[in-house]
Amino acid sequence: MSMTPAPDHPAPDRRPGFRLGRWTAALNGFLPAISAALALGLIVGLLMVSASPGGHGGTLASAEGGSSSAGGAALPGKGKKVTLDFEEGDMYIKPNKVTVPAGADVTVNVVNKGSMAHTLSLLGKTNKQLQPGESETQHWGVLTESTQAWCVVAGHKDAGMLVEVTVTGGESGATAAATGAGAPAAAAADGGNAKIDPAAKPGDGWKAFDPTAPVNDGKDVHEVTFTVTEKEIEVAPGVKQVRWTYNGTAPGPTLRGDVGDTFRIKLINKGSMGHSIDFHASKVAPNVEMRTIKPGETLVYEFKAQFSGIFTYHCGSDPMIYHMGNGMHGAVIVDPPKLDKVDKELVLVQSELYLGPQGKPADLKKMMSGQYDAVVFNGYHNQYVHAPIKVKPGDRVRVWLDDGGPNENIAFHVVGTIFDTVWKDGAYRVRKDNAEKGGAQVLDLQPTQGGFVEFTLPDAGTYAFLGHKMQNMAAGGVGVFQVG
Ligand SMILES: [Cu+2]
């Protein structure tokens, strides 16, 4: 690392802008480190993909005819018909290694036993998408050299849904088999994943995700429609990913009410695969309310808020890390009784980005190994550095915080102030005017934990807020309060 971030409580420098200057300098110092980390991530990814995935070995299920004695120019499978049976699941194809004689005419039966849609395709050609429980027959035709088939749904191949098809006895069989085993895997390892340029600025039309907390409207019943869509969203300047969303944003909308209120959410799946929702604010039967619904289906998830807190909601469909990591999470605020009045209320949801290729969903393999590209507030890299949050001097500020993960924690800190109030997991840790005169420097949260902090920023200036786990701050987990 080329520069050590300055400590939090240093010299008596009171110049306006000093605080931001210090943290901006620290940020700039991190840029080379971020580049190095990205490069390292690529190398590690390459090594991981190059390694054999193992698992589900198998043979072809049935072969009519079989191979004749090889010899001469005749292909051993010439004139033969071969049928292969494949089972798809989340995230595998069984068997994942098959052998067929060169020249054979290959037909394939596929059944999807998973909970998501899958699309098995020879050499990645577009094919019919199978919903859970569906099956189909594909005609692959005459194969003369070794090849591969995989699930072309974004991310599934990298997650392991790949079949090696070894063709024996062909004229170029040995060469083709070697190529089939090596070269495509190396290409997939690079994957052409998008990269964040920490120095880039958002374009003219860009608008920050509004961090303002919704007002508690005082109603006893909250009826909301959540429509699931899979859409392209910018997550850093120039970097677009297909995010899986509730109502078109990642994170999804923040809901708010009181203890005793009823929340009735109509979930509509307009995506291309099964999705669901799990409200941590609820006590319900998971197999009923949290069930996965297919594209085009709808469910109504109703619960009565029995406990106060800021609770995560998220898609619980398999693989859950993939749905959460693609943006399917958000927060429900259930106000504690007699919540103090403040001047400004904000909601920040932290999550990580695991970039897939430009315009594609996130990279599941990176998620599984925790190799994030960025840690972000409200879904965009350095969002509130690009668009500082304005606060009036002396205003009392409450920040509701939810850690949407899927993997990282947060030690939330505001440079240049102390939290006089911290509320976490349903209770005050510190409350204004307490007898002990206690204050807090950090609100610490694990994935899907939530709480709030209250503080004032008395002097005009620029105050950074961040996750004080420094590698996360360096990866975008930072923003700015602009005071005065
Ligand atoms: Cu989902």
Short mmCIF file of C-alpha atoms and ligand atoms in Angstrom, two decimals:
data_model
loop_
_atom_site.label_atom_id
_atom_site.label_comp_id
_atom_site.label_asym_id
_atom_site.label_seq_id
_atom_site.Cartn_x
_atom_site.Cartn_y
_atom_site.Cartn_z
CA MET A 1 0.00 0.00 0.00
CA SER A 2 1.51 3.28 -1.03
CA MET A 3 0.00 5.34 1.71
CA THR A 4 -1.20 4.78 5.21
CA PRO A 5 -4.54 6.44 5.92
CA ALA A 6 -4.21 9.17 8.45
CA PRO A 7 -5.44 8.39 11.94
CA ASP A 8 -8.85 9.57 12.99
CA HIS A 9 -7.98 11.90 15.77
CA PRO A 10 -4.91 13.75 14.75
CA ALA A 11 -3.51 17.24 14.70
CA PRO A 12 -5.39 20.35 15.79
CA ASP A 13 -6.00 21.44 12.20
CA ARG A 14 -9.34 23.23 12.06
CA ARG A 15 -9.28 24.47 8.49
CA PRO A 16 -12.60 23.92 6.70
CA GLY A 17 -12.27 21.05 4.27
CA PHE A 18 -9.41 19.57 6.18
CA ARG A 19 -11.27 16.40 7.02
CA LEU A 20 -12.31 15.66 3.47
CA GLY A 21 -8.87 16.54 2.19
CA ARG A 22 -7.36 14.00 4.49
CA TRP A 23 -9.76 11.25 3.48
CA THR A 24 -9.58 12.14 -0.18
CA ALA A 25 -5.83 11.84 0.04
CA ALA A 26 -6.27 8.49 1.69
CA LEU A 27 -8.64 7.43 -1.08
CA ASN A 28 -6.18 8.50 -3.76
CA GLY A 29 -3.51 6.57 -1.96
CA PHE A 30 -5.66 3.49 -2.22
CA LEU A 31 -6.06 3.62 -5.99
CA PRO A 32 -2.89 1.66 -6.83
CA ALA A 33 -3.79 -0.80 -4.10
CA ILE A 34 -7.23 -1.27 -5.61
CA SER A 35 -5.72 -1.90 -9.05
CA ALA A 36 -3.31 -4.39 -7.55
CA ALA A 37 -6.17 -6.10 -5.72
CA LEU A 38 -8.15 -6.37 -8.95
CA ALA A 39 -5.17 -7.85 -10.76
CA LEU A 40 -4.62 -10.30 -7.93
CA GLY A 41 -8.28 -11.26 -8.01
CA LEU A 42 -8.00 -12.07 -11.70
CA ILE A 43 -4.95 -14.22 -11.16
CA VAL A 44 -6.57 -16.09 -8.30
CA GLY A 45 -9.71 -16.53 -10.39
CA LEU A 46 -7.62 -17.93 -13.24
CA LEU A 47 -5.98 -20.45 -10.96
CA MET A 48 -9.31 -21.49 -9.49
CA VAL A 49 -10.99 -22.06 -12.82
CA SER A 50 -7.98 -23.89 -14.19
CA ALA A 51 -8.27 -26.38 -11.37
CA SER A 52 -10.48 -29.36 -12.09
CA PRO A 53 -13.99 -28.90 -10.69
CA GLY A 54 -14.33 -32.63 -9.89
CA GLY A 55 -17.67 -33.94 -8.65
CA HIS A 56 -20.39 -35.67 -10.59
CA GLY A 57 -18.34 -37.94 -12.81
CA GLY A 58 -20.37 -40.27 -14.94
CA THR A 59 -20.81 -42.14 -18.11
CA LEU A 60 -23.34 -41.98 -20.85
CA ALA A 61 -26.56 -43.51 -19.76
CA SER A 62 -27.36 -45.50 -22.82
CA ALA A 63 -25.72 -46.13 -26.13
CA GLU A 64 -27.24 -48.04 -28.95
CA GLY A 65 -24.73 -49.83 -31.04
CA GLY A 66 -21.52 -48.86 -29.29
CA SER A 67 -18.18 -48.56 -30.97
CA SER A 68 -17.10 -50.90 -33.71
CA SER A 69 -13.48 -51.92 -33.92
CA ALA A 70 -11.47 -48.91 -34.88
CA GLY A 71 -9.31 -49.09 -37.93
CA GLY A 72 -8.89 -47.62 -41.33
CA ALA A 73 -10.45 -44.25 -42.03
CA ALA A 74 -13.90 -45.26 -40.74
CA LEU A 75 -15.07 -43.38 -37.63
CA PRO A 76 -15.91 -45.85 -34.86
CA GLY A 77 -19.34 -44.39 -34.25
CA LYS A 78 -20.32 -43.98 -37.89
CA GLY A 79 -23.92 -44.97 -38.43
CA LYS A 80 -24.53 -45.40 -34.70
CA LYS A 81 -27.05 -43.52 -32.63
CA VAL A 82 -26.14 -42.48 -29.08
CA THR A 83 -28.51 -41.14 -26.44
CA LEU A 84 -27.24 -39.23 -23.41
CA ASP A 85 -29.30 -38.44 -20.31
CA PHE A 86 -28.45 -35.32 -18.31
CA GLU A 87 -29.86 -34.02 -15.06
CA GLU A 88 -29.59 -30.29 -14.35
CA GLY A 89 -29.68 -28.90 -10.82
CA ASP A 90 -28.48 -25.86 -8.86
CA MET A 91 -25.60 -25.68 -9.85
CA TYR A 92 -24.54 -28.90 -11.54
CA ILE A 93 -25.06 -31.09 -14.56
CA LYS A 94 -24.95 -34.84 -14.02
CA PRO A 95 -22.97 -36.51 -15.50
CA ASN A 96 -20.38 -33.83 -16.19
CA LYS A 97 -18.10 -36.08 -18.26
CA VAL A 98 -19.30 -38.24 -21.13
CA THR A 99 -17.58 -40.21 -23.85
CA VAL A 100 -19.00 -40.92 -27.31
CA PRO A 101 -17.45 -42.61 -30.34
CA ALA A 102 -16.54 -40.28 -33.20
CA GLY A 103 -19.10 -40.16 -35.96
CA ALA A 104 -22.04 -41.13 -33.75
CA ASP A 105 -25.30 -39.23 -34.07
CA VAL A 106 -26.00 -37.85 -30.58
CA THR A 107 -29.38 -37.17 -29.03
CA VAL A 108 -29.67 -35.74 -25.52
CA ASN A 109 -32.43 -35.94 -22.91
CA VAL A 110 -32.30 -33.19 -20.30
CA VAL A 111 -34.35 -32.83 -17.14
CA ASN A 112 -34.18 -29.83 -14.82
CA LYS A 113 -34.39 -31.01 -11.20
CA GLY A 114 -33.25 -27.69 -9.77
CA SER A 115 -35.25 -24.76 -8.46
CA MET A 116 -34.03 -22.30 -11.09
CA ALA A 117 -34.30 -22.22 -14.86
CA HIS A 118 -31.38 -23.77 -16.76
CA THR A 119 -30.39 -23.98 -20.41
CA LEU A 120 -28.05 -26.77 -21.48
CA SER A 121 -26.41 -25.90 -24.76
CA LEU A 122 -23.72 -27.54 -26.87
CA LEU A 123 -20.84 -25.07 -27.22
CA GLY A 124 -22.97 -22.37 -25.68
CA LYS A 125 -25.44 -22.11 -28.55
CA THR A 126 -28.71 -20.58 -27.52
CA ASN A 127 -31.28 -23.15 -26.60
CA LYS A 128 -34.60 -23.57 -24.88
CA GLN A 129 -34.70 -22.58 -21.22
CA LEU A 130 -36.02 -25.31 -18.95
CA GLN A 131 -38.06 -24.26 -15.94
CA PRO A 132 -37.83 -26.38 -12.80
CA GLY A 133 -39.32 -29.82 -13.47
CA GLU A 134 -39.31 -29.46 -17.26
CA SER A 135 -37.44 -31.74 -19.63
CA GLU A 136 -36.59 -31.77 -23.31
CA THR A 137 -34.75 -33.67 -26.01
CA GLN A 138 -31.95 -32.04 -27.99
CA HIS A 139 -30.36 -33.37 -31.15
CA TRP A 140 -26.66 -32.64 -31.12
CA GLY A 141 -26.02 -34.46 -34.41
CA VAL A 142 -22.81 -36.17 -35.47
CA LEU A 143 -19.80 -35.41 -33.27
CA THR A 144 -16.31 -35.92 -34.64
CA GLU A 145 -14.20 -34.18 -32.02
CA SER A 146 -14.28 -33.52 -28.31
CA THR A 147 -16.35 -30.58 -27.19
CA GLN A 148 -18.22 -29.04 -24.28
CA ALA A 149 -21.76 -28.23 -23.32
CA TRP A 150 -22.86 -25.90 -20.55
CA CYS A 151 -25.74 -23.98 -19.05
CA VAL A 152 -25.86 -20.62 -20.79
CA VAL A 153 -27.80 -18.87 -18.02
CA ALA A 154 -25.42 -16.14 -16.85
CA GLY A 155 -22.99 -17.35 -14.21
CA HIS A 156 -24.08 -20.97 -14.23
CA LYS A 157 -21.17 -22.26 -16.30
CA ASP A 158 -18.67 -20.68 -13.95
CA ALA A 159 -20.59 -22.14 -11.04
CA GLY A 160 -19.95 -25.63 -12.36
CA MET A 161 -22.64 -26.37 -14.96
CA LEU A 162 -20.23 -27.63 -17.61
CA VAL A 163 -20.03 -31.01 -19.39
CA GLU A 164 -16.86 -32.34 -21.01
CA VAL A 165 -17.79 -34.38 -24.06
CA THR A 166 -14.89 -36.62 -25.06
CA VAL A 167 -15.14 -38.01 -28.58
CA THR A 168 -12.96 -41.08 -29.12
CA GLY A 169 -11.52 -42.43 -32.32
CA GLY A 170 -11.87 -39.29 -34.36
CA GLU A 171 -9.05 -38.21 -36.62
CA SER A 172 -8.27 -35.20 -34.47
CA GLY A 173 -9.74 -36.69 -31.32
CA ALA A 174 -6.67 -36.47 -29.09
CA THR A 175 -5.97 -32.86 -29.96
CA ALA A 176 -9.58 -31.84 -29.63
CA ALA A 177 -9.88 -33.48 -26.23
CA ALA A 178 -6.83 -31.64 -24.94
CA THR A 179 -8.14 -28.34 -26.25
CA GLY A 180 -11.57 -29.03 -24.84
CA ALA A 181 -10.18 -29.61 -21.39
CA GLY A 182 -7.83 -26.66 -21.30
CA ALA A 183 -8.42 -23.70 -23.52
CA PRO A 184 -12.07 -22.86 -22.88
CA ALA A 185 -11.55 -23.04 -19.11
CA ALA A 186 -8.74 -20.53 -19.33
CA ALA A 187 -10.92 -18.23 -21.41
CA ALA A 188 -13.71 -18.54 -18.86
CA ALA A 189 -11.28 -17.74 -16.06
CA ASP A 190 -10.58 -14.30 -17.42
CA GLY A 191 -14.26 -14.08 -18.16
CA GLY A 192 -13.90 -10.52 -19.35
CA ASN A 193 -15.36 -9.29 -16.08
CA ALA A 194 -16.04 -5.57 -15.81
CA LYS A 195 -13.65 -3.48 -13.75
CA ILE A 196 -14.18 -0.34 -11.71
CA ASP A 197 -11.99 2.65 -12.42
CA PRO A 198 -11.89 4.38 -9.02
CA ALA A 199 -10.89 7.64 -10.68
CA ALA A 200 -13.86 7.71 -13.07
CA LYS A 201 -16.78 10.11 -12.52
CA PRO A 202 -20.44 9.37 -13.18
CA GLY A 203 -21.92 10.70 -16.41
CA ASP A 204 -24.11 13.81 -16.70
CA GLY A 205 -27.45 12.03 -16.36
CA TRP A 206 -26.44 10.09 -13.26
CA LYS A 207 -28.50 10.49 -10.11
CA ALA A 208 -27.52 9.17 -6.71
CA PHE A 209 -29.80 6.71 -4.93
CA ASP A 210 -31.83 8.91 -2.56
CA PRO A 211 -30.68 8.02 0.96
CA THR A 212 -33.62 9.80 2.64
CA ALA A 213 -35.53 7.50 4.97
CA PRO A 214 -39.23 7.09 4.14
CA VAL A 215 -41.56 8.79 6.61
CA ASN A 216 -43.66 6.63 8.89
CA ASP A 217 -47.12 7.29 7.44
CA GLY A 218 -48.92 6.10 10.58
CA LYS A 219 -51.10 3.60 8.73
CA ASP A 220 -51.83 0.25 10.34
CA VAL A 221 -51.71 -1.72 7.10
CA HIS A 222 -48.97 -1.34 4.51
CA GLU A 223 -49.89 -2.77 1.12
CA VAL A 224 -47.00 -2.83 -1.29
CA THR A 225 -46.31 -4.45 -4.63
CA PHE A 226 -42.80 -5.72 -5.29
CA THR A 227 -42.18 -6.53 -8.93
CA VAL A 228 -39.07 -8.58 -9.59
CA THR A 229 -37.17 -7.66 -12.73
CA GLU A 230 -33.72 -8.44 -14.02
CA LYS A 231 -32.39 -5.22 -15.50
CA GLU A 232 -29.18 -3.47 -16.39
CA ILE A 233 -28.10 -0.92 -13.78
CA GLU A 234 -24.96 1.18 -13.47
CA VAL A 235 -23.05 0.23 -10.30
CA ALA A 236 -19.96 2.41 -10.80
CA PRO A 237 -19.09 5.02 -13.43
CA GLY A 238 -19.41 3.24 -16.79
CA VAL A 239 -19.87 -0.18 -15.19
CA LYS A 240 -23.22 -1.82 -15.85
CA GLN A 241 -24.49 -5.09 -14.47
CA VAL A 242 -27.75 -6.93 -14.80
CA ARG A 243 -29.10 -6.65 -11.28
CA TRP A 244 -31.98 -8.72 -9.99
CA THR A 245 -34.28 -6.24 -8.33
CA TYR A 246 -37.38 -5.58 -6.32
CA ASN A 247 -39.09 -2.67 -8.07
CA GLY A 248 -36.13 -1.90 -10.27
CA THR A 249 -33.53 -0.85 -7.73
CA ALA A 250 -30.79 -2.59 -5.79
CA PRO A 251 -31.16 -2.32 -2.87
CA GLY A 252 -34.94 -2.46 -3.06
CA PRO A 253 -37.35 0.07 -1.50
CA THR A 254 -37.27 0.67 2.25
CA LEU A 255 -40.59 -0.04 3.97
CA ARG A 256 -41.57 1.53 7.27
CA GLY A 257 -44.18 1.13 9.97
CA ASP A 258 -44.78 0.52 13.65
CA VAL A 259 -44.89 -2.49 15.90
CA GLY A 260 -48.33 -4.05 15.44
CA ASP A 261 -48.71 -2.97 11.81
CA THR A 262 -49.58 -5.39 9.05
CA PHE A 263 -47.36 -5.55 5.98
CA ARG A 264 -48.99 -7.12 2.92
CA ILE A 265 -46.55 -7.49 0.05
CA LYS A 266 -47.65 -8.69 -3.35
CA LEU A 267 -44.64 -10.25 -5.04
CA ILE A 268 -44.79 -10.46 -8.83
CA ASN A 269 -42.06 -12.34 -10.64
CA LYS A 270 -41.35 -10.71 -13.99
CA GLY A 271 -37.85 -12.20 -14.11
CA SER A 272 -36.54 -15.12 -16.13
CA MET A 273 -36.03 -17.51 -13.20
CA GLY A 274 -37.56 -18.43 -9.86
CA HIS A 275 -37.44 -15.75 -7.15
CA SER A 276 -38.84 -15.29 -3.65
CA ILE A 277 -38.72 -12.97 -0.66
CA ASP A 278 -37.79 -13.49 2.97
CA PHE A 279 -38.64 -10.69 5.41
CA HIS A 280 -36.51 -10.90 8.52
CA ALA A 281 -39.10 -8.62 10.13
CA SER A 282 -41.61 -11.49 10.10
CA LYS A 283 -42.41 -14.69 11.91
CA VAL A 284 -44.01 -16.89 9.25
CA ALA A 285 -43.74 -20.39 7.80
CA PRO A 286 -40.81 -20.16 5.38
CA ASN A 287 -42.09 -22.93 3.12
CA VAL A 288 -45.29 -20.95 2.54
CA GLU A 289 -44.50 -17.22 2.41
CA MET A 290 -40.88 -17.54 1.33
CA ARG A 291 -41.52 -20.09 -1.40
CA THR A 292 -39.94 -19.59 -4.79
CA ILE A 293 -42.33 -18.54 -7.52
CA LYS A 294 -41.77 -19.08 -11.22
CA PRO A 295 -41.63 -16.30 -13.80
CA GLY A 296 -45.13 -14.91 -14.28
CA GLU A 297 -46.36 -16.06 -10.87
CA THR A 298 -47.48 -13.95 -7.93
CA LEU A 299 -47.68 -14.48 -4.20
CA VAL A 300 -48.89 -12.42 -1.26
CA TYR A 301 -46.61 -12.35 1.77
CA GLU A 302 -48.34 -10.96 4.85
CA PHE A 303 -46.94 -10.46 8.29
CA LYS A 304 -47.57 -8.49 11.43
CA ALA A 305 -44.57 -6.60 12.74
CA GLN A 306 -44.06 -7.80 16.28
CA PHE A 307 -40.61 -6.41 16.94
CA SER A 308 -38.96 -3.09 16.26
CA GLY A 309 -35.77 -2.84 14.28
CA ILE A 310 -34.38 -2.33 10.84
CA PHE A 311 -34.68 -5.75 9.25
CA THR A 312 -33.27 -7.09 6.01
CA TYR A 313 -35.45 -8.63 3.35
CA HIS A 314 -33.94 -10.67 0.56
CA CYS A 315 -34.58 -13.28 -2.09
CA GLY A 316 -34.16 -16.73 -0.62
CA SER A 317 -34.12 -18.75 -3.83
CA ASP A 318 -31.21 -21.08 -4.53
CA PRO A 319 -28.41 -20.27 -4.64
CA MET A 320 -29.28 -17.59 -2.12
CA ILE A 321 -25.87 -15.93 -2.22
CA TYR A 322 -26.31 -15.39 -5.95
CA HIS A 323 -29.74 -13.77 -5.64
CA MET A 324 -28.65 -11.56 -2.74
CA GLY A 325 -25.35 -10.71 -4.37
CA ASN A 326 -27.18 -9.71 -7.55
CA GLY A 327 -29.07 -7.07 -5.60
CA MET A 328 -32.17 -8.78 -4.21
CA HIS A 329 -32.24 -7.26 -0.76
CA GLY A 330 -33.52 -4.23 1.10
CA ALA A 331 -34.74 -3.08 4.50
CA VAL A 332 -37.91 -2.78 6.58
CA ILE A 333 -37.91 -0.25 9.40
CA VAL A 334 -40.21 -1.00 12.30
CA ASP A 335 -39.97 2.03 14.54
CA PRO A 336 -39.39 1.48 18.23
CA PRO A 337 -42.10 3.20 20.31
CA LYS A 338 -41.29 6.78 21.31
CA LEU A 339 -38.56 7.21 18.75
CA ASP A 340 -36.91 10.59 19.24
CA LYS A 341 -37.48 13.35 16.70
CA VAL A 342 -34.49 14.21 14.54
CA ASP A 343 -33.86 16.76 11.79
CA LYS A 344 -32.65 14.39 9.13
CA GLU A 345 -33.13 10.65 8.68
CA LEU A 346 -31.19 8.52 6.24
CA VAL A 347 -31.02 4.86 5.25
CA LEU A 348 -27.75 3.31 4.15
CA VAL A 349 -27.64 -0.29 3.00
CA GLN A 350 -24.21 -1.77 2.60
CA SER A 351 -23.50 -4.58 0.16
CA GLU A 352 -20.69 -5.92 -1.98
CA LEU A 353 -20.31 -6.02 -5.75
CA TYR A 354 -18.82 -9.08 -7.43
CA LEU A 355 -18.62 -7.91 -11.00
CA GLY A 356 -19.43 -10.18 -13.89
CA PRO A 357 -18.87 -9.11 -17.49
CA GLN A 358 -20.20 -5.71 -18.52
CA GLY A 359 -23.99 -5.91 -18.90
CA LYS A 360 -24.21 -9.33 -17.21
CA PRO A 361 -25.08 -10.50 -13.70
CA ALA A 362 -22.50 -10.77 -10.95
CA ASP A 363 -19.83 -13.44 -10.75
CA LEU A 364 -20.97 -16.29 -8.51
CA LYS A 365 -17.51 -17.77 -8.16
CA LYS A 366 -16.17 -14.49 -6.77
CA MET A 367 -19.09 -14.33 -4.33
CA MET A 368 -18.39 -17.82 -3.08
CA SER A 369 -14.78 -16.94 -2.38
CA GLY A 370 -15.53 -13.47 -1.00
CA GLN A 371 -13.50 -11.72 -3.72
CA TYR A 372 -15.57 -8.58 -4.01
CA ASP A 373 -14.76 -5.79 -6.43
CA ALA A 374 -16.42 -3.16 -4.27
CA VAL A 375 -18.21 -2.50 -1.02
CA VAL A 376 -20.96 0.02 -1.58
CA PHE A 377 -23.61 2.09 0.14
CA ASN A 378 -27.01 1.88 -1.57
CA GLY A 379 -25.67 -0.02 -4.55
CA TYR A 380 -23.17 2.33 -6.21
CA HIS A 381 -19.42 2.59 -5.86
CA ASN A 382 -18.38 5.72 -3.93
CA GLN A 383 -21.94 6.96 -4.41
CA TYR A 384 -21.95 9.66 -1.77
CA VAL A 385 -18.45 10.77 -2.59
CA HIS A 386 -19.78 11.63 -6.05
CA ALA A 387 -22.95 13.11 -4.52
CA PRO A 388 -22.27 14.22 -0.93
CA ILE A 389 -25.24 14.16 1.46
CA LYS A 390 -26.09 17.67 2.59
CA VAL A 391 -26.58 18.31 6.31
CA LYS A 392 -27.18 21.60 8.12
CA PRO A 393 -24.74 22.53 10.87
CA GLY A 394 -26.04 21.37 14.23
CA ASP A 395 -28.86 19.27 12.77
CA ARG A 396 -29.56 16.04 14.55
CA VAL A 397 -29.01 13.19 12.10
CA ARG A 398 -30.19 9.60 12.34
CA VAL A 399 -28.67 7.03 10.00
CA TRP A 400 -30.45 3.71 9.75
CA LEU A 401 -28.00 1.09 8.68
CA ASP A 402 -28.59 -2.36 7.24
CA ASP A 403 -25.90 -4.75 6.17
CA GLY A 404 -27.20 -6.55 3.09
CA GLY A 405 -23.99 -8.53 2.63
CA PRO A 406 -23.94 -11.16 1.29
CA ASN A 407 -20.57 -11.62 3.01
CA GLU A 408 -19.08 -8.50 4.53
CA ASN A 409 -19.62 -6.82 7.88
CA ILE A 410 -19.39 -3.13 8.68
CA ALA A 411 -17.89 -0.95 11.39
CA PHE A 412 -19.81 2.23 10.56
CA HIS A 413 -18.01 5.38 11.57
CA VAL A 414 -18.35 9.09 10.83
CA VAL A 415 -15.05 10.92 10.84
CA GLY A 416 -15.17 13.98 13.05
CA THR A 417 -18.07 13.13 15.32
CA ILE A 418 -19.16 10.73 18.04
CA PHE A 419 -22.47 8.90 18.11
CA ASP A 420 -24.39 10.00 21.21
CA THR A 421 -27.03 7.36 20.41
CA VAL A 422 -26.61 3.85 19.07
CA TRP A 423 -29.50 1.44 18.67
CA LYS A 424 -28.85 -2.11 17.57
CA ASP A 425 -30.80 -5.36 17.58
CA GLY A 426 -33.83 -3.82 19.25
CA ALA A 427 -32.17 -1.90 22.05
CA TYR A 428 -30.27 1.27 22.80
CA ARG A 429 -26.58 0.64 23.34
CA VAL A 430 -25.99 4.29 24.12
CA ARG A 431 -28.64 6.99 24.39
CA LYS A 432 -28.32 10.74 24.39
CA ASP A 433 -27.83 12.34 27.80
CA ASN A 434 -27.04 9.03 29.49
CA ALA A 435 -25.79 9.17 33.05
CA GLU A 436 -22.45 7.64 32.11
CA LYS A 437 -21.88 10.34 29.46
CA GLY A 438 -21.11 7.47 27.08
CA GLY A 439 -20.66 7.81 23.34
CA ALA A 440 -19.77 5.44 20.52
CA GLN A 441 -17.37 5.64 17.60
CA VAL A 442 -18.75 2.72 15.58
CA LEU A 443 -21.94 0.79 14.90
CA ASP A 444 -20.85 -2.74 14.06
CA LEU A 445 -23.08 -5.03 12.02
CA GLN A 446 -22.76 -8.52 10.59
CA PRO A 447 -24.58 -9.47 7.37
CA THR A 448 -28.33 -8.75 7.68
CA GLN A 449 -27.94 -7.02 11.03
CA GLY A 450 -29.34 -3.54 11.42
CA GLY A 451 -29.46 -0.52 13.70
CA PHE A 452 -29.20 3.23 13.77
CA VAL A 453 -26.91 5.95 15.04
CA GLU A 454 -27.65 9.57 15.95
CA PHE A 455 -25.21 12.42 15.97
CA THR A 456 -24.67 16.08 15.15
CA LEU A 457 -22.06 17.72 12.96
CA PRO A 458 -21.71 21.12 14.59
CA ASP A 459 -19.13 22.77 12.35
CA ALA A 460 -19.35 23.46 8.63
CA GLY A 461 -17.12 21.09 6.73
CA THR A 462 -16.94 17.80 4.93
CA TYR A 463 -17.21 14.67 7.04
CA ALA A 464 -16.46 11.22 5.62
CA PHE A 465 -18.59 8.25 6.69
CA LEU A 466 -17.28 4.80 6.12
CA GLY A 467 -16.91 1.24 7.14
CA HIS A 468 -13.80 1.35 9.29
CA LYS A 469 -12.77 -2.10 8.11
CA MET A 470 -10.18 -0.40 5.96
CA GLN A 471 -10.07 -2.76 3.01
CA ASN A 472 -13.82 -2.22 2.60
CA MET A 473 -13.47 1.55 2.75
CA ALA A 474 -10.75 1.35 0.12
CA ALA A 475 -13.16 -0.63 -2.07
CA GLY A 476 -15.86 2.04 -2.12
CA GLY A 477 -17.40 1.81 1.36
CA VAL A 478 -17.17 5.53 1.94
CA GLY A 479 -19.30 8.64 1.52
CA VAL A 480 -19.37 12.27 2.55
CA PHE A 481 -21.60 14.52 4.63
CA GLN A 482 -21.38 18.07 3.34
CA VAL A 483 -22.19 20.41 6.21
CA GLY A 484 -23.01 24.05 5.49
CU CU B 1 -34.17 -14.16 -6.64
#
